[in-house]
Amino acid sequence: RGDGRNRTVISYHMYNGPSPETRGQLPVSLWEKWNYDPMLVRTSATLTILSDHCRLEHLTLQNSHGPGGQALAVTVRGNRTIFYDCNLLAYQDTIYLWDGGKQTYFEKCLVVGRTDYIYGGGIGYFYRCEISSYGGGWVTAPSTSIDQPYGFIFDRCRFGYRDNSP
């Protein structure tokens, strides 16, 4: 639980790129901190949630890298994760709902990105959220299994555009 979206900000700037010594994660100086477990940085996310029943509220998660490759704010691998009153900010691939069948709930959140920035095989329910694009790309890229009845649900959300990239 944070003290507010503008007061509690968790930010990082790792991103994917052509680097054999870091298995595609850049910059090298950041990779050295995570070298012990490559799965934690596979998606270059600022935060990777592995546990079930995680709740985040009143904070901002951002990947500050900007344009130039996959650089996520959050990867969710746990089940029944809740985001309430959060900003989720990145440029490309902001939210990755990794595993099919795992459920993630978003309420009163701001999600900002450019290219396929909400993606994956998980179930994402977005309620009263603002989904804002830098323009030029698709908002979602679901990989929902054929035997999974739901993918991404947007209920009472507002969709808009941003003029400037981060």
CSV table of N, CA and C in Angstrom, one decimal:
chain,number,residue,atom,x,y,z
A,1,ARG,N,0.9,-1.2,0.0
A,1,ARG,CA,0.0,0.0,0.0
A,1,ARG,C,0.9,1.2,0.0
A,2,GLY,N,0.6,2.1,-1.0
A,2,GLY,CA,1.4,3.3,-1.1
A,2,GLY,C,0.6,4.5,-0.4
A,3,ASP,N,1.3,5.6,-0.4
A,3,ASP,CA,0.7,6.9,0.2
A,3,ASP,C,0.0,7.7,-0.9
A,4,GLY,N,-0.2,7.2,-2.1
A,4,GLY,CA,-0.8,7.9,-3.2
A,4,GLY,C,0.0,7.7,-4.5
A,5,ARG,N,-0.7,7.8,-5.6
A,5,ARG,CA,-0.1,7.5,-6.9
A,5,ARG,C,1.1,8.4,-7.1
A,6,ASN,N,1.0,9.7,-6.7
A,6,ASN,CA,2.1,10.6,-7.0
A,6,ASN,C,3.2,10.6,-5.9
A,7,ARG,N,2.9,10.0,-4.8
A,7,ARG,CA,3.9,10.0,-3.6
A,7,ARG,C,4.7,8.7,-3.6
A,8,THR,N,4.1,7.6,-4.0
A,8,THR,CA,4.8,6.3,-3.9
A,8,THR,C,5.0,5.8,-5.3
A,9,VAL,N,6.2,5.9,-5.8
A,9,VAL,CA,6.5,5.5,-7.2
A,9,VAL,C,7.6,4.5,-7.2
A,10,ILE,N,7.3,3.4,-7.8
A,10,ILE,CA,8.3,2.3,-8.0
A,10,ILE,C,8.7,2.3,-9.4
A,11,SER,N,10.0,2.6,-9.7
A,11,SER,CA,10.4,2.8,-11.1
A,11,SER,C,11.7,2.1,-11.4
A,12,TYR,N,11.9,1.6,-12.6
A,12,TYR,CA,13.1,0.9,-13.0
A,12,TYR,C,13.2,1.2,-14.5
A,13,HIS,N,14.3,0.9,-15.1
A,13,HIS,CA,14.5,1.2,-16.6
A,13,HIS,C,15.2,0.1,-17.3
A,14,MET,N,15.0,-1.2,-17.0
A,14,MET,CA,15.5,-2.3,-17.7
A,14,MET,C,14.7,-2.5,-19.0
A,15,TYR,N,15.3,-3.0,-20.0
A,15,TYR,CA,14.6,-3.2,-21.3
A,15,TYR,C,15.2,-4.3,-22.1
A,16,ASN,N,14.5,-4.8,-23.1
A,16,ASN,CA,15.0,-5.9,-23.9
A,16,ASN,C,15.8,-5.3,-25.1
A,17,GLY,N,16.9,-6.0,-25.4
A,17,GLY,CA,17.7,-5.5,-26.5
A,17,GLY,C,18.7,-6.6,-26.9
A,18,PRO,N,19.5,-6.4,-27.9
A,18,PRO,CA,20.5,-7.4,-28.4
A,18,PRO,C,21.8,-7.4,-27.6
A,19,SER,N,21.8,-8.3,-26.6
A,19,SER,CA,22.9,-8.4,-25.7
A,19,SER,C,23.1,-9.9,-25.3
A,20,PRO,N,24.0,-10.6,-26.0
A,20,PRO,CA,24.2,-12.0,-25.6
A,20,PRO,C,24.6,-12.2,-24.1
A,21,GLU,N,25.5,-11.3,-23.6
A,21,GLU,CA,26.0,-11.5,-22.3
A,21,GLU,C,24.9,-11.2,-21.2
A,22,THR,N,23.8,-10.6,-21.6
A,22,THR,CA,22.7,-10.4,-20.6
A,22,THR,C,21.4,-11.1,-21.1
A,23,ARG,N,21.5,-12.0,-22.0
A,23,ARG,CA,20.4,-12.8,-22.6
A,23,ARG,C,19.3,-11.8,-23.0
A,24,GLY,N,19.7,-10.7,-23.6
A,24,GLY,CA,18.7,-9.7,-24.2
A,24,GLY,C,18.2,-8.7,-23.2
A,25,GLN,N,18.7,-8.7,-22.0
A,25,GLN,CA,18.2,-7.7,-21.0
A,25,GLN,C,19.3,-6.6,-20.9
A,26,LEU,N,18.9,-5.3,-21.0
A,26,LEU,CA,19.8,-4.2,-21.0
A,26,LEU,C,19.4,-3.2,-20.0
A,27,PRO,N,20.2,-2.3,-19.5
A,27,PRO,CA,21.6,-2.3,-19.7
A,27,PRO,C,22.4,-3.3,-18.9
A,28,VAL,N,23.6,-3.6,-19.3
A,28,VAL,CA,24.5,-4.6,-18.6
A,28,VAL,C,24.6,-4.3,-17.1
A,29,SER,N,24.8,-3.1,-16.7
A,29,SER,CA,24.9,-2.8,-15.3
A,29,SER,C,23.8,-3.2,-14.5
A,30,LEU,N,22.5,-3.2,-15.0
A,30,LEU,CA,21.4,-3.6,-14.3
A,30,LEU,C,21.3,-5.1,-14.3
A,31,TRP,N,21.6,-5.7,-15.4
A,31,TRP,CA,21.6,-7.2,-15.5
A,31,TRP,C,22.4,-7.9,-14.4
A,32,GLU,N,23.6,-7.3,-14.1
A,32,GLU,CA,24.5,-7.8,-13.1
A,32,GLU,C,23.8,-8.0,-11.8
A,33,LYS,N,22.8,-7.2,-11.4
A,33,LYS,CA,22.1,-7.3,-10.2
A,33,LYS,C,21.1,-8.5,-10.2
A,34,TRP,N,20.7,-8.9,-11.4
A,34,TRP,CA,19.6,-9.9,-11.5
A,34,TRP,C,20.2,-11.2,-12.0
A,35,ASN,N,21.4,-11.3,-12.3
A,35,ASN,CA,22.1,-12.4,-13.0
A,35,ASN,C,21.8,-13.8,-12.4
A,36,TYR,N,21.5,-13.9,-11.1
A,36,TYR,CA,21.3,-15.1,-10.4
A,36,TYR,C,20.0,-15.8,-10.8
A,37,ASP,N,19.0,-15.1,-11.3
A,37,ASP,CA,17.7,-15.7,-11.7
A,37,ASP,C,17.1,-15.0,-12.9
A,38,PRO,N,17.5,-15.5,-14.1
A,38,PRO,CA,17.1,-14.9,-15.4
A,38,PRO,C,15.6,-14.8,-15.5
A,39,MET,N,14.8,-15.7,-14.9
A,39,MET,CA,13.3,-15.7,-15.0
A,39,MET,C,12.7,-14.5,-14.5
A,40,LEU,N,13.4,-13.9,-13.4
A,40,LEU,CA,12.8,-12.7,-12.8
A,40,LEU,C,12.9,-11.5,-13.8
A,41,VAL,N,13.8,-11.5,-14.7
A,41,VAL,CA,13.9,-10.3,-15.6
A,41,VAL,C,13.6,-10.7,-17.1
A,42,ARG,N,13.0,-11.9,-17.3
A,42,ARG,CA,12.8,-12.3,-18.6
A,42,ARG,C,11.9,-11.3,-19.4
A,43,THR,N,11.0,-10.6,-18.8
A,43,THR,CA,10.2,-9.6,-19.5
A,43,THR,C,10.7,-8.2,-19.3
A,44,SER,N,11.8,-8.0,-18.6
A,44,SER,CA,12.3,-6.6,-18.3
A,44,SER,C,11.3,-5.8,-17.6
A,45,ALA,N,10.5,-6.4,-16.7
A,45,ALA,CA,9.5,-5.6,-15.9
A,45,ALA,C,10.1,-5.0,-14.7
A,46,THR,N,9.6,-3.8,-14.3
A,46,THR,CA,10.0,-3.2,-13.1
A,46,THR,C,9.6,-4.1,-11.9
A,47,LEU,N,8.4,-4.7,-11.9
A,47,LEU,CA,8.0,-5.6,-10.9
A,47,LEU,C,7.4,-6.8,-11.5
A,48,THR,N,7.9,-8.0,-11.0
A,48,THR,CA,7.3,-9.3,-11.4
A,48,THR,C,6.6,-9.9,-10.1
A,49,ILE,N,5.3,-10.1,-10.2
A,49,ILE,CA,4.6,-10.7,-9.1
A,49,ILE,C,4.4,-12.2,-9.3
A,50,LEU,N,5.0,-13.0,-8.4
A,50,LEU,CA,5.0,-14.4,-8.4
A,50,LEU,C,4.0,-15.0,-7.5
A,51,SER,N,3.6,-14.3,-6.4
A,51,SER,CA,2.7,-14.9,-5.4
A,51,SER,C,1.3,-14.7,-5.7
A,52,ASP,N,0.4,-15.6,-5.2
A,52,ASP,CA,-1.0,-15.4,-5.3
A,52,ASP,C,-1.5,-14.5,-4.2
A,53,HIS,N,-2.7,-13.9,-4.5
A,53,HIS,CA,-3.5,-13.1,-3.5
A,53,HIS,C,-2.7,-11.8,-3.1
A,54,CYS,N,-2.1,-11.2,-4.1
A,54,CYS,CA,-1.3,-10.0,-3.9
A,54,CYS,C,-2.2,-8.8,-4.2
A,55,ARG,N,-2.1,-7.8,-3.3
A,55,ARG,CA,-2.9,-6.5,-3.5
A,55,ARG,C,-2.0,-5.3,-3.5
A,56,LEU,N,-2.1,-4.5,-4.5
A,56,LEU,CA,-1.3,-3.3,-4.6
A,56,LEU,C,-2.3,-2.1,-4.7
A,57,GLU,N,-2.1,-1.0,-4.0
A,57,GLU,CA,-3.0,0.1,-4.0
A,57,GLU,C,-2.3,1.4,-3.7
A,58,HIS,N,-2.8,2.5,-4.3
A,58,HIS,CA,-2.4,3.8,-4.1
A,58,HIS,C,-0.9,4.0,-4.4
A,59,LEU,N,-0.4,3.6,-5.6
A,59,LEU,CA,1.0,3.7,-6.0
A,59,LEU,C,1.1,3.7,-7.5
A,60,THR,N,2.3,4.0,-7.9
A,60,THR,CA,2.7,4.0,-9.3
A,60,THR,C,3.8,3.0,-9.6
A,61,LEU,N,3.6,2.2,-10.6
A,61,LEU,CA,4.6,1.3,-11.1
A,61,LEU,C,5.0,1.7,-12.5
A,62,GLN,N,6.2,2.0,-12.7
A,62,GLN,CA,6.6,2.5,-14.1
A,62,GLN,C,7.9,1.9,-14.5
A,63,ASN,N,8.0,1.7,-15.8
A,63,ASN,CA,9.3,1.4,-16.4
A,63,ASN,C,9.6,2.7,-17.2
A,64,SER,N,10.7,3.3,-16.8
A,64,SER,CA,11.0,4.7,-17.3
A,64,SER,C,11.9,4.6,-18.5
A,65,HIS,N,12.1,3.4,-19.1
A,65,HIS,CA,13.0,3.4,-20.3
A,65,HIS,C,12.5,4.2,-21.4
A,66,GLY,N,11.3,4.1,-21.7
A,66,GLY,CA,10.7,4.9,-22.9
A,66,GLY,C,10.8,4.1,-24.1
A,67,PRO,N,10.8,4.7,-25.3
A,67,PRO,CA,10.8,4.0,-26.6
A,67,PRO,C,12.1,3.2,-26.8
A,68,GLY,N,12.0,2.1,-27.5
A,68,GLY,CA,13.2,1.3,-27.9
A,68,GLY,C,13.2,-0.1,-27.4
A,69,GLY,N,12.1,-0.8,-27.3
A,69,GLY,CA,12.1,-2.2,-26.9
A,69,GLY,C,11.2,-2.5,-25.8
A,70,GLN,N,11.0,-3.8,-25.5
A,70,GLN,CA,10.1,-4.2,-24.5
A,70,GLN,C,10.6,-3.8,-23.1
A,71,ALA,N,9.8,-3.1,-22.4
A,71,ALA,CA,10.2,-2.5,-21.1
A,71,ALA,C,8.9,-2.4,-20.2
A,72,LEU,N,8.5,-3.4,-19.5
A,72,LEU,CA,7.3,-3.5,-18.8
A,72,LEU,C,7.3,-2.8,-17.4
A,73,ALA,N,6.1,-2.3,-17.0
A,73,ALA,CA,5.9,-1.9,-15.7
A,73,ALA,C,5.7,-3.1,-14.8
A,74,VAL,N,4.9,-4.1,-15.2
A,74,VAL,CA,4.6,-5.2,-14.3
A,74,VAL,C,4.3,-6.5,-15.1
A,75,THR,N,4.8,-7.6,-14.6
A,75,THR,CA,4.5,-8.9,-15.1
A,75,THR,C,3.8,-9.6,-13.9
A,76,VAL,N,2.6,-10.2,-14.2
A,76,VAL,CA,1.8,-10.9,-13.2
A,76,VAL,C,1.8,-12.3,-13.5
A,77,ARG,N,2.4,-13.1,-12.6
A,77,ARG,CA,2.4,-14.6,-12.7
A,77,ARG,C,1.6,-15.3,-11.6
A,78,GLY,N,1.2,-14.5,-10.6
A,78,GLY,CA,0.4,-15.1,-9.5
A,78,GLY,C,-1.1,-15.0,-9.9
A,79,ASN,N,-1.9,-15.6,-9.0
A,79,ASN,CA,-3.4,-15.7,-9.3
A,79,ASN,C,-4.0,-14.8,-8.2
A,80,ARG,N,-5.1,-14.2,-8.7
A,80,ARG,CA,-6.0,-13.3,-7.9
A,80,ARG,C,-5.2,-12.1,-7.3
A,81,THR,N,-4.5,-11.4,-8.3
A,81,THR,CA,-3.8,-10.2,-7.9
A,81,THR,C,-4.8,-9.0,-8.1
A,82,ILE,N,-4.7,-8.0,-7.2
A,82,ILE,CA,-5.6,-6.8,-7.3
A,82,ILE,C,-4.7,-5.6,-7.4
A,83,PHE,N,-5.1,-4.7,-8.3
A,83,PHE,CA,-4.5,-3.4,-8.4
A,83,PHE,C,-5.6,-2.4,-8.2
A,84,TYR,N,-5.5,-1.5,-7.2
A,84,TYR,CA,-6.6,-0.6,-6.9
A,84,TYR,C,-5.9,0.8,-6.8
A,85,ASP,N,-6.5,1.8,-7.6
A,85,ASP,CA,-6.0,3.1,-7.6
A,85,ASP,C,-4.5,3.2,-7.9
A,86,CYS,N,-4.0,2.6,-8.9
A,86,CYS,CA,-2.6,2.5,-9.3
A,86,CYS,C,-2.4,3.1,-10.7
A,87,ASN,N,-1.2,3.7,-10.9
A,87,ASN,CA,-0.7,4.1,-12.2
A,87,ASN,C,0.2,3.0,-12.7
A,88,LEU,N,0.0,2.5,-13.9
A,88,LEU,CA,0.9,1.5,-14.5
A,88,LEU,C,1.4,2.1,-15.8
A,89,LEU,N,2.6,2.5,-15.8
A,89,LEU,CA,3.2,3.3,-16.9
A,89,LEU,C,4.4,2.7,-17.5
A,90,ALA,N,4.4,2.7,-18.8
A,90,ALA,CA,5.5,2.2,-19.6
A,90,ALA,C,5.3,2.7,-21.0
A,91,TYR,N,6.1,2.2,-21.9
A,91,TYR,CA,5.9,2.6,-23.3
A,91,TYR,C,5.5,1.4,-24.1
A,92,GLN,N,6.2,0.3,-24.1
A,92,GLN,CA,5.8,-0.9,-24.9
A,92,GLN,C,5.6,-2.0,-23.9
A,93,ASP,N,4.5,-2.7,-24.0
A,93,ASP,CA,4.2,-3.9,-23.2
A,93,ASP,C,4.2,-3.5,-21.7
A,94,THR,N,3.2,-2.7,-21.3
A,94,THR,CA,3.1,-2.2,-19.9
A,94,THR,C,2.8,-3.3,-18.9
A,95,ILE,N,1.7,-4.1,-19.3
A,95,ILE,CA,1.2,-5.1,-18.4
A,95,ILE,C,1.3,-6.5,-19.1
A,96,TYR,N,1.9,-7.5,-18.5
A,96,TYR,CA,1.9,-8.8,-19.0
A,96,TYR,C,1.2,-9.8,-18.0
A,97,LEU,N,0.1,-10.3,-18.4
A,97,LEU,CA,-0.6,-11.2,-17.6
A,97,LEU,C,-0.2,-12.6,-18.1
A,98,TRP,N,0.8,-13.1,-17.5
A,98,TRP,CA,1.6,-14.2,-18.0
A,98,TRP,C,0.8,-15.5,-18.2
A,99,ASP,N,0.3,-16.1,-17.2
A,99,ASP,CA,-0.3,-17.4,-17.2
A,99,ASP,C,-1.8,-17.5,-17.5
A,100,GLY,N,-2.2,-18.4,-18.4
A,100,GLY,CA,-3.6,-18.6,-18.7
A,100,GLY,C,-4.3,-19.1,-17.4
A,101,GLY,N,-5.5,-18.5,-17.3
A,101,GLY,CA,-6.4,-18.9,-16.2
A,101,GLY,C,-6.1,-18.1,-14.9
A,102,LYS,N,-5.0,-17.5,-14.8
A,102,LYS,CA,-4.7,-16.6,-13.6
A,102,LYS,C,-5.5,-15.3,-13.7
A,103,GLN,N,-6.1,-14.9,-12.6
A,103,GLN,CA,-7.0,-13.8,-12.6
A,103,GLN,C,-6.3,-12.5,-12.0
A,104,THR,N,-6.5,-11.4,-12.7
A,104,THR,CA,-6.0,-10.1,-12.2
A,104,THR,C,-7.1,-9.1,-12.3
A,105,TYR,N,-7.3,-8.3,-11.2
A,105,TYR,CA,-8.4,-7.3,-11.2
A,105,TYR,C,-7.7,-5.9,-11.0
A,106,PHE,N,-8.2,-5.0,-11.9
A,106,PHE,CA,-7.7,-3.6,-11.9
A,106,PHE,C,-9.0,-2.7,-11.6
A,107,GLU,N,-8.9,-1.8,-10.6
A,107,GLU,CA,-10.0,-0.9,-10.4
A,107,GLU,C,-9.4,0.5,-10.2
A,108,LYS,N,-10.0,1.5,-10.9
A,108,LYS,CA,-9.6,2.9,-10.8
A,108,LYS,C,-8.1,3.1,-11.1
A,109,CYS,N,-7.6,2.4,-12.1
A,109,CYS,CA,-6.2,2.5,-12.4
A,109,CYS,C,-6.0,3.3,-13.7
A,110,LEU,N,-4.8,3.8,-13.9
A,110,LEU,CA,-4.4,4.5,-15.1
A,110,LEU,C,-3.4,3.6,-15.7
A,111,VAL,N,-3.6,3.1,-17.0
A,111,VAL,CA,-2.7,2.3,-17.7
A,111,VAL,C,-2.2,3.0,-19.0
A,112,VAL,N,-0.9,3.2,-19.1
A,112,VAL,CA,-0.4,4.0,-20.2
A,112,VAL,C,0.6,3.2,-21.0
A,113,GLY,N,0.6,3.2,-22.3
A,113,GLY,CA,1.5,2.5,-23.1
A,113,GLY,C,1.4,2.8,-24.6
A,114,ARG,N,2.1,2.1,-25.5
A,114,ARG,CA,2.0,2.4,-26.9
A,114,ARG,C,1.6,1.2,-27.7
A,115,THR,N,2.4,0.1,-27.6
A,115,THR,CA,2.3,-1.0,-28.5
A,115,THR,C,1.9,-2.3,-27.8
A,116,ASP,N,0.7,-2.8,-28.1
A,116,ASP,CA,0.3,-4.1,-27.4
A,116,ASP,C,0.6,-4.1,-25.9
A,117,TYR,N,0.2,-3.1,-25.3
A,117,TYR,CA,0.8,-2.8,-23.9
A,117,TYR,C,0.0,-3.5,-22.8
A,118,ILE,N,-1.1,-4.2,-23.1
A,118,ILE,CA,-1.8,-5.1,-22.2
A,118,ILE,C,-1.8,-6.4,-22.9
A,119,TYR,N,-1.1,-7.4,-22.4
A,119,TYR,CA,-1.0,-8.7,-23.2
A,119,TYR,C,-0.8,-9.9,-22.3
A,120,GLY,N,-0.9,-11.1,-22.9
A,120,GLY,CA,-0.7,-12.3,-22.2
A,120,GLY,C,-1.9,-13.2,-22.2
A,121,GLY,N,-1.8,-14.4,-21.6
A,121,GLY,CA,-2.8,-15.4,-21.5
A,121,GLY,C,-3.7,-15.4,-20.3
A,122,GLY,N,-3.4,-14.5,-19.4
A,122,GLY,CA,-4.2,-14.4,-18.1
A,122,GLY,C,-5.5,-13.7,-18.3
A,123,ILE,N,-6.3,-13.7,-17.3
A,123,ILE,CA,-7.6,-13.1,-17.3
A,123,ILE,C,-7.4,-11.7,-16.6
A,124,GLY,N,-7.8,-10.6,-17.3
A,124,GLY,CA,-7.6,-9.3,-16.7
A,124,GLY,C,-9.0,-8.6,-16.7
A,125,TYR,N,-9.5,-8.2,-15.6
A,125,TYR,CA,-10.7,-7.5,-15.5
A,125,TYR,C,-10.4,-6.0,-15.1
A,126,PHE,N,-10.7,-5.1,-16.0
A,126,PHE,CA,-10.4,-3.7,-15.8
A,126,PHE,C,-11.7,-3.0,-15.5
A,127,TYR,N,-11.9,-2.4,-14.3
A,127,TYR,CA,-13.1,-1.7,-13.9
A,127,TYR,C,-12.9,-0.3,-13.6
A,128,ARG,N,-13.5,0.6,-14.3
A,128,ARG,CA,-13.4,2.0,-14.2
A,128,ARG,C,-12.0,2.5,-14.3
A,129,CYS,N,-11.3,2.0,-15.2
A,129,CYS,CA,-9.9,2.4,-15.4
A,129,CYS,C,-9.8,3.3,-16.6
A,130,GLU,N,-8.7,4.1,-16.7
A,130,GLU,CA,-8.4,4.9,-17.8
A,130,GLU,C,-7.2,4.2,-18.6
A,131,ILE,N,-7.5,3.9,-19.8
A,131,ILE,CA,-6.5,3.2,-20.7
A,131,ILE,C,-6.0,4.3,-21.7
A,132,SER,N,-4.8,4.7,-21.6
A,132,SER,CA,-4.3,5.8,-22.4
A,132,SER,C,-3.1,5.4,-23.3
A,133,SER,N,-3.2,5.6,-24.6
A,133,SER,CA,-2.2,5.2,-25.6
A,133,SER,C,-1.4,6.4,-26.1
A,134,TYR,N,-0.1,6.1,-26.4
A,134,TYR,CA,0.7,7.1,-27.1
A,134,TYR,C,0.4,7.1,-28.6
A,135,GLY,N,-0.5,6.2,-29.0
A,135,GLY,CA,-1.0,6.2,-30.4
A,135,GLY,C,-0.1,5.3,-31.3
A,136,GLY,N,-0.7,4.9,-32.3
A,136,GLY,CA,0.1,4.1,-33.3
A,136,GLY,C,0.1,2.6,-33.2
A,137,GLY,N,-0.4,2.1,-32.1
A,137,GLY,CA,-0.3,0.6,-31.9
A,137,GLY,C,-1.6,0.1,-31.3
A,138,TRP,N,-1.7,-1.2,-31.2
A,138,TRP,CA,-2.8,-1.8,-30.6
A,138,TRP,C,-2.7,-1.7,-29.1
A,139,VAL,N,-3.9,-1.7,-28.4
A,139,VAL,CA,-3.9,-1.6,-27.0
A,139,VAL,C,-3.6,-3.0,-26.4
A,140,THR,N,-4.2,-4.0,-26.9
A,140,THR,CA,-4.1,-5.4,-26.3
A,140,THR,C,-3.5,-6.4,-27.3
A,141,ALA,N,-2.9,-7.4,-26.8
A,141,ALA,CA,-2.4,-8.6,-27.5
A,141,ALA,C,-2.7,-9.8,-26.7
A,142,PRO,N,-4.0,-10.2,-26.6
A,142,PRO,CA,-4.3,-11.4,-25.8
A,142,PRO,C,-3.8,-12.7,-26.5
A,143,SER,N,-3.4,-13.6,-25.6
A,143,SER,CA,-3.1,-15.0,-26.1
A,143,SER,C,-3.9,-16.0,-25.3
A,144,THR,N,-5.2,-15.7,-25.3
A,144,THR,CA,-6.2,-16.5,-24.5
A,144,THR,C,-6.3,-17.9,-25.1
A,145,SER,N,-6.2,-18.9,-24.2
A,145,SER,CA,-6.4,-20.2,-24.7
A,145,SER,C,-7.8,-20.5,-25.1
A,146,ILE,N,-8.0,-21.3,-26.1
A,146,ILE,CA,-9.4,-21.6,-26.6
A,146,ILE,C,-10.3,-22.2,-25.6
A,147,ASP,N,-9.8,-22.9,-24.6
A,147,ASP,CA,-10.6,-23.4,-23.5
A,147,ASP,C,-10.8,-22.5,-22.3
A,148,GLN,N,-10.3,-21.3,-22.4
A,148,GLN,CA,-10.4,-20.3,-21.3
A,148,GLN,C,-11.6,-19.4,-21.8
A,149,PRO,N,-12.6,-19.3,-21.0
A,149,PRO,CA,-13.8,-18.5,-21.5
A,149,PRO,C,-13.6,-17.0,-21.5
A,150,TYR,N,-12.6,-16.4,-20.8
A,150,TYR,CA,-12.4,-15.0,-20.8
A,150,TYR,C,-11.0,-14.7,-20.9
A,151,GLY,N,-10.7,-13.4,-21.4
A,151,GLY,CA,-9.4,-12.9,-21.6
A,151,GLY,C,-9.3,-11.6,-20.9
A,152,PHE,N,-9.4,-10.5,-21.6
A,152,PHE,CA,-9.4,-9.1,-21.0
A,152,PHE,C,-10.8,-8.6,-21.1
A,153,ILE,N,-11.3,-8.1,-20.0
A,153,ILE,CA,-12.6,-7.5,-19.9
A,153,ILE,C,-12.4,-6.0,-19.4
A,154,PHE,N,-13.0,-5.1,-20.2
A,154,PHE,CA,-13.0,-3.7,-19.9
A,154,PHE,C,-14.4,-3.2,-19.5
A,155,ASP,N,-14.6,-2.9,-18.3
A,155,ASP,CA,-16.0,-2.5,-17.8
A,155,ASP,C,-15.9,-1.1,-17.3
A,156,ARG,N,-16.7,-0.2,-18.0
A,156,ARG,CA,-16.8,1.2,-17.7
A,156,ARG,C,-15.4,1.9,-17.7
A,157,CYS,N,-14.6,1.5,-18.6
A,157,CYS,CA,-13.3,2.1,-18.8
A,157,CYS,C,-13.3,3.2,-19.8
A,158,ARG,N,-12.4,4.2,-19.7
A,158,ARG,CA,-12.2,5.2,-20.7
A,158,ARG,C,-10.9,5.0,-21.4
A,159,PHE,N,-11.0,5.1,-22.8
A,159,PHE,CA,-9.8,5.0,-23.6
A,159,PHE,C,-9.5,6.3,-24.2
A,160,GLY,N,-8.2,6.7,-24.2
A,160,GLY,CA,-7.8,7.9,-24.8
A,160,GLY,C,-6.4,7.9,-25.3
A,161,TYR,N,-5.9,9.1,-25.8
A,161,TYR,CA,-4.6,9.2,-26.4
A,161,TYR,C,-3.8,10.2,-25.6
A,162,ARG,N,-2.5,10.0,-25.7
A,162,ARG,CA,-1.5,11.0,-25.1
A,162,ARG,C,-0.7,11.6,-26.3
A,163,ASP,N,-0.4,12.8,-26.2
A,163,ASP,CA,0.3,13.5,-27.3
A,163,ASP,C,1.8,13.2,-27.3
A,164,ASN,N,2.4,13.1,-26.1
A,164,ASN,CA,3.9,12.9,-26.1
A,164,ASN,C,4.2,11.6,-25.5
A,165,SER,N,5.3,11.0,-26.0
A,165,SER,CA,5.8,9.8,-25.4
A,165,SER,C,6.7,10.1,-24.2
A,166,PRO,N,6.9,9.2,-23.3
A,166,PRO,CA,7.6,9.4,-22.0
A,166,PRO,C,9.0,9.9,-22.3
